[in-house]
mmCIF file of C-alpha atoms in Angstrom:
data_model
loop_
_atom_site.group_PDB
_atom_site.id
_atom_site.type_symbol
_atom_site.label_atom_id
_atom_site.label_comp_id
_atom_site.label_asym_id
_atom_site.label_seq_id
_atom_site.Cartn_x
_atom_site.Cartn_y
_atom_site.Cartn_z
ATOM 1 C CA MET C 1 0.008 0.038 0.150
ATOM 2 C CA SER C 2 1.412 3.282 -0.711
ATOM 3 C CA GLN C 3 1.328 6.354 1.150
ATOM 4 C CA ALA C 4 -0.896 9.455 0.033
ATOM 5 C CA LEU C 5 1.456 11.785 -0.711
ATOM 6 C CA ALA C 6 4.324 9.722 -2.233
ATOM 7 C CA GLY C 7 6.306 11.959 -4.714
ATOM 8 C CA VAL C 8 5.486 15.039 -3.651
ATOM 9 C CA LYS C 9 9.065 17.083 -2.793
ATOM 10 C CA ILE C 10 9.221 19.384 -0.574
ATOM 11 C CA ALA C 11 11.864 22.450 0.526
ATOM 12 C CA ASP C 12 11.502 23.102 4.137
ATOM 13 C CA PHE C 13 13.450 26.139 5.370
ATOM 14 C CA SER C 14 11.116 26.692 8.470
ATOM 15 C CA TRP C 15 12.072 26.070 12.246
ATOM 16 C CA VAL C 16 10.811 26.049 15.426
ATOM 17 C CA GLY C 17 7.056 25.070 15.588
ATOM 18 C CA ALA C 18 4.510 26.264 13.246
ATOM 19 C CA GLY C 19 6.235 25.421 9.994
ATOM 20 C CA PRO C 20 7.498 22.065 11.205
ATOM 21 C CA ARG C 21 4.703 20.768 12.687
ATOM 22 C CA ALA C 22 2.887 21.311 8.760
ATOM 23 C CA THR C 23 5.963 19.515 7.232
ATOM 24 C CA LYS C 24 5.808 16.655 9.926
ATOM 25 C CA ASP C 25 2.247 15.948 8.600
ATOM 26 C CA LEU C 26 2.916 15.934 4.829
ATOM 27 C CA ALA C 27 6.145 14.087 5.190
ATOM 28 C CA ASP C 28 4.403 11.100 7.399
ATOM 29 C CA HIS C 29 2.169 10.738 4.738
ATOM 30 C CA GLY C 30 4.877 9.965 2.510
ATOM 31 C CA ALA C 31 5.976 13.477 0.912
ATOM 32 C CA THR C 32 9.697 13.630 0.697
ATOM 33 C CA VAL C 33 10.780 16.640 2.691
ATOM 34 C CA VAL C 34 14.240 17.919 3.194
ATOM 35 C CA LYS C 35 14.693 20.365 6.124
ATOM 36 C CA VAL C 36 16.963 22.944 5.484
ATOM 37 C CA GLU C 37 19.329 24.153 8.845
ATOM 38 C CA SER C 38 22.548 25.607 9.712
ATOM 39 C CA ALA C 39 25.186 24.829 12.710
ATOM 40 C CA LYS C 40 26.091 27.923 12.765
ATOM 41 C CA ARG C 41 22.389 29.453 13.467
ATOM 42 C CA LEU C 42 20.645 26.595 15.204
ATOM 43 C CA ASP C 43 17.012 25.771 15.000
ATOM 44 C CA LEU C 44 15.507 26.988 18.320
ATOM 45 C CA GLY C 45 13.568 23.515 18.460
ATOM 46 C CA ARG C 46 16.614 22.034 18.563
ATOM 47 C CA MET C 47 17.703 23.423 22.012
ATOM 48 C CA SER C 48 14.120 23.337 23.253
ATOM 49 C CA PRO C 49 13.312 20.778 26.221
ATOM 50 C CA PRO C 50 13.215 17.808 26.970
ATOM 51 C CA PHE C 51 16.461 16.423 26.184
ATOM 52 C CA LYS C 52 17.364 12.725 26.084
ATOM 53 C CA ASP C 53 18.918 12.090 29.710
ATOM 54 C CA GLY C 54 18.346 15.970 30.545
ATOM 55 C CA LYS C 55 21.818 16.642 28.682
ATOM 56 C CA ARG C 56 21.634 19.682 26.345
ATOM 57 C CA ASN C 57 22.448 18.285 22.770
ATOM 58 C CA PRO C 58 20.873 19.400 19.434
ATOM 59 C CA ASN C 59 20.104 15.916 18.407
ATOM 60 C CA GLY C 60 18.843 15.101 21.618
ATOM 61 C CA SER C 61 15.558 17.196 21.647
ATOM 62 C CA LEU C 62 12.487 15.736 22.255
ATOM 63 C CA PHE C 63 10.397 18.723 21.113
ATOM 64 C CA PHE C 64 12.404 18.835 18.205
ATOM 65 C CA ALA C 65 11.967 15.285 17.541
ATOM 66 C CA ILE C 66 8.055 15.096 17.819
ATOM 67 C CA THR C 67 8.188 17.990 15.565
ATOM 68 C CA ASN C 68 10.199 17.036 12.831
ATOM 69 C CA THR C 69 9.839 12.942 12.328
ATOM 70 C CA SER C 70 9.998 11.325 8.903
ATOM 71 C CA LYS C 71 12.338 14.303 7.235
ATOM 72 C CA LEU C 72 15.578 14.484 5.723
ATOM 73 C CA GLY C 73 17.927 16.995 7.282
ATOM 74 C CA VAL C 74 20.654 19.016 5.221
ATOM 75 C CA THR C 75 22.681 21.993 6.656
ATOM 76 C CA ILE C 76 23.365 25.091 4.493
ATOM 77 C CA ASN C 77 24.713 28.213 5.648
ATOM 78 C CA LEU C 78 22.416 30.789 4.097
ATOM 79 C CA GLY C 79 24.801 33.802 4.773
ATOM 80 C CA ASP C 80 27.211 32.589 2.280
ATOM 81 C CA PRO C 81 26.066 33.232 -1.084
ATOM 82 C CA ARG C 82 27.633 29.807 -2.314
ATOM 83 C CA GLY C 83 25.173 28.510 0.470
ATOM 84 C CA VAL C 84 22.087 30.360 -1.321
ATOM 85 C CA GLU C 85 23.184 28.668 -4.401
ATOM 86 C CA ILE C 86 23.050 25.774 -3.141
ATOM 87 C CA ALA C 87 19.519 26.485 -1.795
ATOM 88 C CA LYS C 88 18.292 27.202 -5.321
ATOM 89 C CA LYS C 89 19.129 24.320 -6.564
ATOM 90 C CA LEU C 90 17.190 22.662 -3.923
ATOM 91 C CA VAL C 91 14.278 24.989 -4.667
ATOM 92 C CA ASP C 92 14.298 23.839 -8.203
ATOM 93 C CA TRP C 93 14.508 20.129 -7.291
ATOM 94 C CA ALA C 94 11.354 20.719 -5.065
ATOM 95 C CA ASP C 95 7.143 20.623 -5.539
ATOM 96 C CA VAL C 96 6.539 22.748 -2.363
ATOM 97 C CA VAL C 97 8.845 25.308 -0.547
ATOM 98 C CA VAL C 98 8.160 26.093 2.998
ATOM 99 C CA GLU C 99 9.358 28.908 5.316
ATOM 100 C CA ASN C 100 8.598 30.960 8.854
ATOM 101 C CA PHE C 101 11.040 33.424 8.812
ATOM 102 C CA GLY C 102 10.565 37.414 9.440
ATOM 103 C CA LYS C 103 9.570 39.372 6.614
ATOM 104 C CA GLY C 104 12.024 40.097 3.741
ATOM 105 C CA PHE C 105 14.416 37.240 4.551
ATOM 106 C CA MET C 106 13.386 34.938 1.668
ATOM 107 C CA GLU C 107 13.370 38.143 -0.460
ATOM 108 C CA ARG C 108 17.144 39.074 0.314
ATOM 109 C CA LEU C 109 17.819 35.717 -0.906
ATOM 110 C CA GLY C 110 16.050 35.676 -4.127
ATOM 111 C CA LEU C 111 13.794 32.594 -2.579
ATOM 112 C CA ASP C 112 10.519 34.388 -2.312
ATOM 113 C CA TYR C 113 7.531 33.508 -4.333
ATOM 114 C CA ALA C 114 7.614 36.551 -6.948
ATOM 115 C CA THR C 115 11.183 35.548 -7.593
ATOM 116 C CA LEU C 116 10.822 32.011 -8.181
ATOM 117 C CA ALA C 117 7.243 32.295 -9.400
ATOM 118 C CA LYS C 118 9.171 33.911 -12.653
ATOM 119 C CA GLU C 119 10.950 31.007 -13.687
ATOM 120 C CA ARG C 120 8.613 28.111 -12.751
ATOM 121 C CA PRO C 121 5.063 29.139 -12.377
ATOM 122 C CA GLU C 122 4.245 25.570 -10.888
ATOM 123 C CA ILE C 123 6.067 26.174 -8.084
ATOM 124 C CA ILE C 124 3.998 26.059 -4.299
ATOM 125 C CA MET C 125 5.211 28.674 -1.507
ATOM 126 C CA LEU C 126 4.258 28.461 2.326
ATOM 127 C CA SER C 127 4.852 31.164 4.617
ATOM 128 C CA VAL C 128 3.833 30.936 8.237
ATOM 129 C CA SER C 129 3.993 33.915 10.300
ATOM 130 C CA VAL C 130 2.121 35.629 13.436
ATOM 131 C CA ALA C 131 0.189 37.918 11.832
ATOM 132 C CA GLY C 132 0.348 37.581 8.082
ATOM 133 C CA ARG C 133 2.702 38.637 5.383
ATOM 134 C CA THR C 134 0.300 41.595 4.169
ATOM 135 C CA GLY C 135 -1.196 44.360 6.397
ATOM 136 C CA PRO C 136 -0.270 46.804 9.335
ATOM 137 C CA MET C 137 1.383 43.724 11.416
ATOM 138 C CA SER C 138 2.946 41.980 8.660
ATOM 139 C CA ASP C 139 6.483 43.005 10.199
ATOM 140 C CA LEU C 140 5.886 41.614 13.293
ATOM 141 C CA ARG C 141 7.999 39.065 14.787
ATOM 142 C CA GLY C 142 6.792 36.864 17.496
ATOM 143 C CA TYR C 143 6.042 33.249 18.495
ATOM 144 C CA GLY C 144 2.863 31.224 19.404
ATOM 145 C CA ASN C 145 2.350 33.032 22.545
ATOM 146 C CA SER C 146 2.493 36.496 20.849
ATOM 147 C CA ALA C 147 -0.691 34.657 18.650
ATOM 148 C CA ALA C 148 -2.640 33.941 21.741
ATOM 149 C CA ALA C 149 -2.400 37.392 22.896
ATOM 150 C CA LEU C 150 -2.901 39.228 19.432
ATOM 151 C CA SER C 151 -6.284 36.593 18.805
ATOM 152 C CA GLY C 152 -8.293 36.986 22.722
ATOM 153 C CA LEU C 153 -7.507 33.753 23.399
ATOM 154 C CA ALA C 154 -5.300 35.046 26.414
ATOM 155 C CA ALA C 155 -7.875 37.373 27.549
ATOM 156 C CA LEU C 156 -10.733 35.024 27.243
ATOM 157 C CA SER C 157 -8.761 32.438 29.429
ATOM 158 C CA GLY C 158 -8.598 32.014 33.127
ATOM 159 C CA TRP C 159 -10.725 32.659 36.250
ATOM 160 C CA PRO C 160 -12.860 36.177 36.518
ATOM 161 C CA ASP C 161 -10.045 37.131 39.460
ATOM 162 C CA THR C 162 -7.168 36.780 37.410
ATOM 163 C CA PRO C 163 -5.008 38.412 34.831
ATOM 164 C CA PRO C 164 -5.394 37.352 31.376
ATOM 165 C CA HIS C 165 -4.112 33.516 31.085
ATOM 166 C CA MET C 166 -1.454 32.333 28.815
ATOM 167 C CA PRO C 167 -1.267 28.792 27.152
ATOM 168 C CA PRO C 168 1.240 26.780 28.800
ATOM 169 C CA PHE C 169 2.703 25.973 25.299
ATOM 170 C CA ALA C 170 2.556 28.193 22.180
ATOM 171 C CA TYR C 171 -1.034 27.239 21.047
ATOM 172 C CA GLY C 172 -0.594 29.239 17.846
ATOM 173 C CA ASP C 173 1.863 26.913 16.685
ATOM 174 C CA VAL C 174 -0.398 23.646 16.832
ATOM 175 C CA ILE C 175 -3.146 25.575 15.360
ATOM 176 C CA ALA C 176 -1.674 27.149 12.361
ATOM 177 C CA PRO C 177 -0.265 23.942 10.659
ATOM 178 C CA MET C 178 -3.520 22.512 10.245
ATOM 179 C CA PHE C 179 -4.648 25.410 8.262
ATOM 180 C CA ALA C 180 -1.334 25.453 6.616
ATOM 181 C CA THR C 181 -1.542 21.728 5.730
ATOM 182 C CA MET C 182 -4.768 22.075 4.433
ATOM 183 C CA GLY C 183 -3.638 25.022 2.092
ATOM 184 C CA VAL C 184 -0.886 22.745 0.670
ATOM 185 C CA LEU C 185 -3.244 20.108 -0.140
ATOM 186 C CA ALA C 186 -5.793 22.389 -1.828
ATOM 187 C CA ALA C 187 -2.397 24.096 -3.986
ATOM 188 C CA LEU C 188 -1.278 20.641 -4.850
ATOM 189 C CA GLU C 189 -4.717 19.609 -6.321
ATOM 190 C CA HIS C 190 -4.894 23.177 -8.016
ATOM 191 C CA ARG C 191 -1.675 22.674 -9.654
ATOM 192 C CA ARG C 192 -2.769 19.019 -10.495
ATOM 193 C CA VAL C 193 -5.641 20.455 -12.711
ATOM 194 C CA THR C 194 -4.419 24.155 -13.921
ATOM 195 C CA GLY C 195 -0.638 23.631 -13.563
ATOM 196 C CA GLN C 196 -0.166 26.545 -11.703
ATOM 197 C CA GLY C 197 1.118 27.147 -8.124
ATOM 198 C CA ARG C 198 -0.198 29.618 -5.321
ATOM 199 C CA HIS C 199 1.373 31.673 -2.182
ATOM 200 C CA ILE C 200 0.082 30.247 0.478
ATOM 201 C CA ASP C 201 0.162 33.031 3.290
ATOM 202 C CA VAL C 202 -1.058 31.418 6.817
ATOM 203 C CA SER C 203 -0.952 33.535 9.963
ATOM 204 C CA GLN C 204 -0.937 32.323 13.575
ATOM 205 C CA VAL C 205 -3.489 35.012 14.810
ATOM 206 C CA GLU C 206 -6.683 34.089 12.054
ATOM 207 C CA PRO C 207 -6.828 30.392 12.884
ATOM 208 C CA LEU C 208 -6.621 31.138 16.695
ATOM 209 C CA VAL C 209 -9.684 33.590 15.903
ATOM 210 C CA HIS C 210 -11.515 31.057 13.684
ATOM 211 C CA VAL C 211 -11.464 28.745 16.478
ATOM 212 C CA LEU C 212 -12.564 31.046 18.937
ATOM 213 C CA SER C 213 -15.405 32.986 16.998
ATOM 214 C CA ASP C 214 -18.214 31.635 18.763
ATOM 215 C CA VAL C 215 -16.621 32.981 22.089
ATOM 216 C CA LEU C 216 -15.515 36.452 20.743
ATOM 217 C CA VAL C 217 -19.015 36.915 19.487
ATOM 218 C CA GLN C 218 -20.444 36.047 22.732
ATOM 219 C CA GLU C 219 -18.238 38.059 24.138
ATOM 220 C CA GLN C 220 -19.535 41.369 21.852
ATOM 221 C CA LEU C 221 -22.700 40.815 22.503
ATOM 222 C CA ALA C 222 -22.724 40.072 26.434
ATOM 223 C CA PRO C 223 -19.466 41.638 27.725
ATOM 224 C CA GLY C 224 -18.606 39.764 31.045
ATOM 225 C CA PRO C 225 -16.013 38.204 33.252
ATOM 226 C CA LYS C 226 -13.968 35.341 32.176
ATOM 227 C CA ARG C 227 -16.072 31.891 32.612
ATOM 228 C CA GLY C 228 -13.264 30.104 33.664
ATOM 229 C CA ASN C 229 -14.193 26.408 33.438
ATOM 230 C CA ALA C 230 -18.131 27.518 32.846
ATOM 231 C CA SER C 231 -20.039 27.332 29.908
ATOM 232 C CA PRO C 232 -23.252 29.173 28.643
ATOM 233 C CA SER C 233 -25.077 26.696 27.265
ATOM 234 C CA ILE C 234 -24.354 23.686 29.983
ATOM 235 C CA GLN C 235 -23.257 23.315 33.645
ATOM 236 C CA GLN C 236 -19.997 21.856 33.043
ATOM 237 C CA GLY C 237 -16.996 21.598 35.692
ATOM 238 C CA VAL C 238 -14.101 19.696 37.166
ATOM 239 C CA TYR C 239 -14.576 17.960 40.488
ATOM 240 C CA PRO C 240 -11.867 16.384 42.742
ATOM 241 C CA THR C 241 -11.163 12.609 42.800
ATOM 242 C CA ARG C 242 -9.088 10.437 45.110
ATOM 243 C CA GLY C 243 -5.389 10.917 44.971
ATOM 244 C CA HIS C 244 -3.197 14.084 44.687
ATOM 245 C CA ASP C 245 -4.345 16.265 41.360
ATOM 246 C CA GLN C 246 -6.933 14.065 40.020
ATOM 247 C CA TRP C 247 -10.212 15.146 38.785
ATOM 248 C CA VAL C 248 -13.380 14.195 36.537
ATOM 249 C CA ALA C 249 -14.743 16.125 34.132
ATOM 250 C CA ILE C 250 -18.722 16.485 34.286
ATOM 251 C CA ALA C 251 -21.239 18.089 31.949
ATOM 252 C CA ILE C 252 -24.986 18.374 32.715
ATOM 253 C CA ARG C 253 -26.882 19.382 29.653
ATOM 254 C CA ASP C 254 -30.500 19.554 31.353
ATOM 255 C CA GLU C 255 -32.992 18.807 34.057
ATOM 256 C CA ALA C 256 -32.916 15.230 32.969
ATOM 257 C CA ASP C 257 -28.878 14.968 33.680
ATOM 258 C CA ALA C 258 -29.187 16.371 37.374
ATOM 259 C CA LYS C 259 -31.844 15.060 38.577
ATOM 260 C CA ALA C 260 -29.785 11.416 37.300
ATOM 261 C CA LEU C 261 -26.586 12.610 38.906
ATOM 262 C CA ASP C 262 -29.111 13.749 42.242
ATOM 263 C CA ALA C 263 -30.127 10.203 42.120
ATOM 264 C CA LEU C 264 -26.253 8.709 41.764
ATOM 265 C CA THR C 265 -24.716 10.754 44.544
ATOM 266 C CA GLY C 266 -27.999 10.305 46.855
ATOM 267 C CA GLY C 267 -28.139 14.230 46.864
ATOM 268 C CA ALA C 268 -24.790 14.581 48.383
ATOM 269 C CA ASP C 269 -22.249 17.539 47.940
ATOM 270 C CA LEU C 270 -21.170 16.468 44.344
ATOM 271 C CA ALA C 271 -17.117 17.312 44.739
ATOM 272 C CA ALA C 272 -17.194 15.565 48.283
ATOM 273 C CA TRP C 273 -19.000 12.675 46.643
ATOM 274 C CA THR C 274 -16.113 12.265 43.703
ATOM 275 C CA ALA C 275 -13.617 12.974 45.917
ATOM 276 C CA THR C 276 -13.510 9.421 47.701
ATOM 277 C CA GLN C 277 -13.324 7.962 44.505
ATOM 278 C CA ASP C 278 -11.011 6.975 41.790
ATOM 279 C CA LYS C 279 -11.352 9.118 38.442
ATOM 280 C CA HIS C 280 -11.561 6.463 36.272
ATOM 281 C CA ALA C 281 -14.444 4.562 38.045
ATOM 282 C CA VAL C 282 -16.495 7.452 39.054
ATOM 283 C CA ALA C 283 -16.518 9.098 35.211
ATOM 284 C CA ASN C 284 -17.658 5.418 33.886
ATOM 285 C CA ARG C 285 -20.582 5.195 37.104
ATOM 286 C CA ILE C 286 -21.888 8.628 36.137
ATOM 287 C CA SER C 287 -21.169 8.144 32.172
ATOM 288 C CA ALA C 288 -23.160 4.668 32.616
ATOM 289 C CA ALA C 289 -26.309 7.037 33.958
ATOM 290 C CA GLY C 290 -26.244 8.758 30.775
ATOM 291 C CA ILE C 291 -24.442 11.758 31.856
ATOM 292 C CA PRO C 292 -21.156 13.080 30.152
ATOM 293 C CA ALA C 293 -18.467 12.346 32.294
ATOM 294 C CA GLU C 294 -14.823 11.869 31.522
ATOM 295 C CA ALA C 295 -11.220 11.557 33.444
ATOM 296 C CA VAL C 296 -9.293 14.231 33.529
ATOM 297 C CA PHE C 297 -6.002 13.250 31.907
ATOM 298 C CA ASP C 298 -2.520 13.889 32.746
ATOM 299 C CA GLY C 299 0.555 13.201 30.586
ATOM 300 C CA ARG C 300 0.966 9.598 31.800
ATOM 301 C CA ASP C 301 -2.466 9.124 31.244
ATOM 302 C CA VAL C 302 -2.072 10.323 27.965
ATOM 303 C CA PHE C 303 0.757 8.055 26.825
ATOM 304 C CA THR C 304 -0.671 4.943 27.843
ATOM 305 C CA ASP C 305 -4.154 5.365 26.997
ATOM 306 C CA PRO C 306 -5.287 2.259 25.332
ATOM 307 C CA GLU C 307 -7.652 3.954 22.977
ATOM 308 C CA LEU C 308 -4.926 5.954 21.402
ATOM 309 C CA ALA C 309 -2.481 2.667 21.300
ATOM 310 C CA GLU C 310 -5.179 0.650 19.845
ATOM 311 C CA GLY C 311 -5.825 3.635 17.385
ATOM 312 C CA GLY C 312 -1.612 3.597 16.184
ATOM 313 C CA HIS C 313 -1.168 7.223 17.370
ATOM 314 C CA TYR C 314 1.902 6.239 18.859
ATOM 315 C CA VAL C 315 4.600 5.090 16.699
ATOM 316 C CA ARG C 316 7.768 3.526 17.903
ATOM 317 C CA VAL C 317 10.912 4.886 16.001
ATOM 318 C CA ASP C 318 14.699 4.415 16.646
ATOM 319 C CA HIS C 319 17.121 6.887 16.629
ATOM 320 C CA SER C 320 21.127 6.997 16.947
ATOM 321 C CA VAL C 321 20.800 9.959 20.076
ATOM 322 C CA ILE C 322 17.523 9.939 21.461
ATOM 323 C CA GLY C 323 16.975 5.754 21.163
ATOM 324 C CA SER C 324 14.035 3.458 20.917
ATOM 325 C CA CYS C 325 10.880 5.977 21.335
ATOM 326 C CA GLU C 326 7.272 6.775 20.471
ATOM 327 C CA MET C 327 6.195 9.468 18.405
ATOM 328 C CA PRO C 328 2.810 10.920 17.783
ATOM 329 C CA ALA C 329 1.414 9.697 14.296
ATOM 330 C CA PRO C 330 -0.945 11.876 12.528
ATOM 331 C CA PRO C 331 -4.290 11.494 13.739
ATOM 332 C CA ALA C 332 -6.196 10.659 9.986
ATOM 333 C CA SER C 333 -6.139 7.418 9.045
ATOM 334 C CA PHE C 334 -6.602 6.362 5.527
ATOM 335 C CA SER C 335 -8.386 3.244 4.231
ATOM 336 C CA ARG C 336 -6.145 2.790 0.907
ATOM 337 C CA SER C 337 -2.998 4.310 1.861
ATOM 338 C CA GLU C 338 -0.696 4.073 4.453
ATOM 339 C CA ILE C 339 1.321 6.352 7.096
ATOM 340 C CA LYS C 340 4.763 5.745 8.270
ATOM 341 C CA VAL C 341 6.448 7.589 10.565
ATOM 342 C CA GLY C 342 10.442 7.583 10.492
ATOM 343 C CA PRO C 343 12.668 9.184 12.793
ATOM 344 C CA PRO C 344 13.549 13.041 12.957
ATOM 345 C CA PRO C 345 17.243 14.018 11.218
ATOM 346 C CA ASN C 346 20.081 14.764 13.159
ATOM 347 C CA LEU C 347 21.778 18.015 12.239
ATOM 348 C CA GLY C 348 23.304 17.371 8.506
ATOM 349 C CA GLU C 349 22.355 13.787 8.454
ATOM 350 C CA HIS C 350 21.322 13.606 4.886
ATOM 351 C CA ASN C 351 23.735 16.126 3.075
ATOM 352 C CA ARG C 352 25.374 13.536 1.060
ATOM 353 C CA GLU C 353 22.073 11.811 0.118
ATOM 354 C CA VAL C 354 20.522 14.828 -0.766
ATOM 355 C CA PHE C 355 22.910 16.785 -2.414
ATOM 356 C CA GLU C 356 24.777 14.228 -4.667
ATOM 357 C CA GLY C 357 21.788 11.794 -5.013
ATOM 358 C CA PHE C 358 18.860 14.438 -5.428
ATOM 359 C CA LEU C 359 20.618 17.299 -6.567
ATOM 360 C CA GLY C 360 23.465 16.046 -8.375
ATOM 361 C CA ILE C 361 26.489 17.389 -6.959
ATOM 362 C CA PRO C 362 29.779 15.675 -7.351
ATOM 363 C CA ALA C 363 31.016 14.178 -3.882
ATOM 364 C CA ASP C 364 34.581 16.048 -3.922
ATOM 365 C CA GLU C 365 32.489 19.677 -4.381
ATOM 366 C CA ILE C 366 30.265 18.688 -1.341
ATOM 367 C CA ALA C 367 33.165 17.920 0.926
ATOM 368 C CA ALA C 368 34.983 21.389 -0.302
ATOM 369 C CA LEU C 369 32.144 23.347 0.539
ATOM 370 C CA ALA C 370 31.367 21.577 3.976
ATOM 371 C CA ALA C 371 34.962 21.700 4.905
ATOM 372 C CA GLU C 372 34.562 25.642 3.860
ATOM 373 C CA GLY C 373 31.509 26.015 5.612
ATOM 374 C CA VAL C 374 29.107 26.549 3.112
ATOM 375 C CA LEU C 375 27.250 22.951 4.012
ATOM 376 C CA ALA C 376 27.364 23.772 7.713
#
C-alpha cells in the first residue's frame, strides 16, 4: 500500500514550531521533506527541552523530534552566497517551498515566491508567520504566544479574578499548521488541475480567531467576566477525585441530567462525593447513568491510554541519539494508503544523500563546500 503524498517533494526552510509541525504531517503521509538548517544558526527547536537524559544536545531534543519526524535533514549556510546557490538548486528540485522567517528574509535571498514563480509558475510556497505577510502587522516577529495575545485567547482564558492567562505552550504553533497543511493540499490539487502554483500565506492569529469565533461573538454581545471552566450553554466543571491532583470532568446538559446525577450521589455534595473515588471508576459510573463524564488525563494517562494505543497514534521509532521512542502519528488514518512515521534527522544527517543523490552535486564538491563552512 502506498502513501498518500508519495512523490511530493518539499524544501522545508521553516524552524521552531509552526512550519515544522505542518511539514511533519506531510512527511508522515509520504512527501519527501528536506529540512534545511544550519549549525551556524541552530533551529531553536533543537535547543528546546526536554532532552534525552536531561543533557542539552541539538540532536537529543524531544521537542524537535516530535515536530520533525520522517524528514531528511541538510545543513546549508544561507549567510554564504554559495550556500544560497545550493538552496536555489534544492528549490528547483522541490514542488513546495516552506518558510516561516521574518518578512523580507526570503526576498533578500532571491527565494521569495514572486521571484521563484517567474521561472517556475508551478511552484507552491507556504509562508507561516504570526500576523501574515500583508497588512499593518506584517513586520511583526514573534512566536505562538504572541498570537495567543493578539487573537483574544489570552484575554478569554483564566478565572474572573485573574489576569489574562497565556496557554502553557505556543497554541498558535499547533493550530496554524492544520490550516497550513490544508492550504498545501489544496494548492497541490489546484496545480494538478491547472498547472499553476500558489503562494499560501498563513498567520497564527487568524486560525486562533477562527476557532474562538463563537466565544468572541458572545463576548461582544454580552461582555462579562471570564468564565473559567463554565459554559454559557451547559453546566460543566471539574471535580476532585481520590489521589493528588486527580479530577473528573462532568457536563450537566439539562434537568434530566441533574436529576440522574442527584440520584447517583444520593443528594450529596458533588465534589465531596467524587473526592473519595478513583477518577476512572467514577467517570464510568456517571457515564453509565447517561451523563457526559470523563477522567481528566495527565501526561502519563495520555501516553498509556489504550484507545490511543489501539488506534496506532504512537509509533515506535529508533533514533541514533534519543534511542527507541514513541512518536505521534497524524491523527487521520486512510483506508487505502498508509502512514509511515520515521525518525527525525540529526543535524546535517542527509547532506550526502540529498546534495549528491537529489541535486547531482559531485561528492568531492560536497566535501569541499562542507570543509569551507558552506554546507554547515
